[in-house]
Amino acid sequence: MLEYCTKKKMAFAIFLLFSISVIILVVESAWPTQHKIKEVKFPSNLVKLNKSCPSKKAKALTECERCSKDELRKLQPECQETGFKQKILCDNKDTFFQNCEITPYMDERNFWIFQAVSCTIFAVTYSLVRVRQKKLDGQLMDKINRQIASGI
């Protein structure tokens, strides 16, 4: 199928897809975020998370990260409410996990990481296709030259 597309058509298709992506990003960023979300009711068998530092001075050792499926299945107290956890270090050297909210910054960072990986994969595969196409073109030219040289 791709063999029948000219470079202009392919460039136009890529430009069109890129433009649509940018338009969607602009519309979604301008979309109002003050919508009401229904309150989620958790099962009554959940354990309350009552850990905190006595001096109220704590340092986050890890970023807010998603709980594993196993932790969610086992109903770990730090994973029950939000599905995210963060390792905390108190002044008295106690460490524990606490639930945390994922921030819009983290969502945006994850989005741009995904975009960077996608662009990298695109660049690598495009390069491989171009190299293969040049190799095939060279083989075709060699075959044509051999046929001309043999007088066929």
Coordinates of C-alpha atoms in Angstrom, one line a residue:
M1 CA 0.0 0.0 0.0
L2 CA 2.8 2.4 0.9
E3 CA 4.5 1.7 -2.4
Y4 CA 1.7 3.5 -4.2
C5 CA 2.0 6.7 -2.2
T6 CA 4.2 9.5 -3.5
K7 CA 6.5 11.4 -1.2
K8 CA 4.2 14.4 -1.5
K9 CA 1.2 12.4 -0.4
M10 CA 3.1 10.9 2.5
A11 CA 4.4 14.3 3.6
F12 CA 0.9 15.7 3.4
A13 CA -0.5 12.8 5.5
I14 CA 2.1 13.3 8.1
F15 CA 1.6 17.1 8.2
L16 CA -2.2 16.5 8.5
L17 CA -1.8 14.1 11.4
F18 CA 0.6 16.4 13.2
S19 CA -1.8 19.3 12.7
I20 CA -4.7 17.4 14.1
S21 CA -2.6 16.4 17.1
V22 CA -1.7 20.0 17.8
I23 CA -5.3 21.1 17.4
I24 CA -6.4 18.4 19.9
L25 CA -3.7 19.5 22.4
V26 CA -4.8 23.1 22.2
V27 CA -8.5 22.3 22.5
E28 CA -7.9 19.9 25.5
S29 CA -5.7 22.4 27.3
A30 CA -8.3 25.1 26.9
W31 CA -11.1 22.8 28.0
P32 CA -12.6 23.8 31.4
T33 CA -11.4 21.6 34.2
Q34 CA -13.9 22.8 36.8
H35 CA -16.2 19.8 36.3
K36 CA -17.8 17.9 39.2
I37 CA -16.6 14.4 39.8
K38 CA -18.9 12.1 41.7
E39 CA -17.4 11.1 45.0
V40 CA -16.0 7.6 44.9
K41 CA -17.2 5.2 47.6
F42 CA -14.6 2.9 48.9
P43 CA -15.4 -0.5 50.4
S44 CA -15.9 -0.4 54.2
N45 CA -13.1 -3.0 54.8
L46 CA -10.4 -0.5 53.9
V47 CA -7.8 0.3 56.5
K48 CA -7.2 3.9 57.3
L49 CA -3.7 5.2 56.8
N50 CA -2.7 6.9 60.1
K51 CA 1.1 7.1 59.7
S52 CA 2.7 10.5 60.1
C53 CA 5.9 12.0 61.4
P54 CA 5.7 13.2 65.0
S55 CA 7.6 16.4 64.3
K56 CA 5.7 16.9 61.1
K57 CA 9.0 17.4 59.2
A58 CA 9.4 14.8 56.5
K59 CA 11.2 14.4 53.3
A60 CA 9.9 12.5 50.2
L61 CA 12.4 9.8 49.2
T62 CA 10.6 8.9 46.0
E63 CA 8.3 10.6 43.6
C64 CA 4.6 9.8 43.6
E65 CA 4.4 6.5 41.8
R66 CA 1.6 4.2 40.7
C67 CA 1.0 1.2 43.0
S68 CA 1.6 -2.2 41.4
K69 CA -1.4 -4.5 40.6
D70 CA -0.3 -6.8 43.4
E71 CA -0.4 -4.0 46.0
L72 CA -3.8 -2.9 44.8
R73 CA -5.1 -6.5 45.0
K74 CA -3.7 -6.9 48.6
L75 CA -5.4 -3.6 49.6
Q76 CA -2.3 -2.0 50.9
P77 CA -3.4 1.0 53.0
E78 CA -1.2 3.5 51.1
C79 CA -2.6 2.4 47.8
Q80 CA -6.3 2.2 48.7
E81 CA -7.4 5.8 48.3
T82 CA -5.6 7.1 45.2
G83 CA -3.7 4.1 43.7
F84 CA -0.4 6.1 44.1
K85 CA 2.2 5.9 46.8
Q86 CA 5.3 7.9 47.9
K87 CA 8.1 6.9 50.3
I88 CA 8.5 9.3 53.2
L89 CA 11.5 9.8 55.5
C90 CA 10.9 11.4 58.9
D91 CA 13.4 13.3 61.0
N92 CA 13.6 10.3 63.4
K93 CA 14.8 8.2 60.4
D94 CA 11.5 6.3 60.2
T95 CA 10.4 5.5 56.6
F96 CA 7.0 4.6 55.5
F97 CA 4.7 4.8 52.4
Q98 CA 2.0 7.4 52.2
N99 CA -0.7 7.8 49.5
C100 CA -0.3 10.8 47.2
E101 CA -2.1 12.5 44.3
I102 CA -0.6 12.5 40.9
T103 CA -0.1 16.0 39.8
P104 CA -0.8 17.6 36.4
Y105 CA 2.9 18.1 36.0
M106 CA 3.5 14.4 36.2
D107 CA 0.8 13.7 33.7
E108 CA 2.3 16.3 31.3
R109 CA 5.8 14.9 31.9
N110 CA 4.6 11.3 31.1
F111 CA 2.8 12.6 28.0
W112 CA 6.0 14.3 26.7
I113 CA 8.1 11.2 27.5
F114 CA 5.6 9.2 25.4
Q115 CA 5.9 11.7 22.6
A116 CA 9.7 11.6 22.7
V117 CA 9.7 7.8 22.6
S118 CA 7.2 7.8 19.7
C119 CA 9.3 10.3 17.7
T120 CA 12.4 8.3 18.4
I121 CA 10.8 5.1 17.2
F122 CA 9.5 6.9 14.1
A123 CA 13.0 8.3 13.3
V124 CA 14.6 4.9 13.7
T125 CA 12.0 3.0 11.6
Y126 CA 12.0 5.7 9.0
S127 CA 15.8 5.5 8.7
L128 CA 15.7 1.7 8.4
V129 CA 13.0 1.9 5.7
R130 CA 15.1 4.5 3.7
V131 CA 18.3 2.3 4.0
R132 CA 16.4 -0.7 2.8
Q133 CA 14.8 1.2 -0.1
K134 CA 18.2 2.5 -1.2
K135 CA 19.6 -1.1 -1.0
L136 CA 16.7 -2.4 -3.1
D137 CA 17.0 0.4 -5.6
G138 CA 20.7 -0.4 -5.9
Q139 CA 20.0 -4.1 -6.5
L140 CA 17.4 -3.2 -9.1
M141 CA 19.8 -0.9 -10.9
D142 CA 22.5 -3.7 -10.8
K143 CA 20.0 -6.2 -12.3
I144 CA 19.0 -3.7 -15.1
N145 CA 22.7 -3.0 -15.8
R146 CA 23.5 -6.7 -16.1
Q147 CA 20.6 -7.2 -18.4
I148 CA 21.7 -4.3 -20.6
A149 CA 25.3 -5.6 -20.6
S150 CA 24.2 -9.1 -21.6
G151 CA 22.2 -7.6 -24.5
I152 CA 18.8 -8.8 -23.5

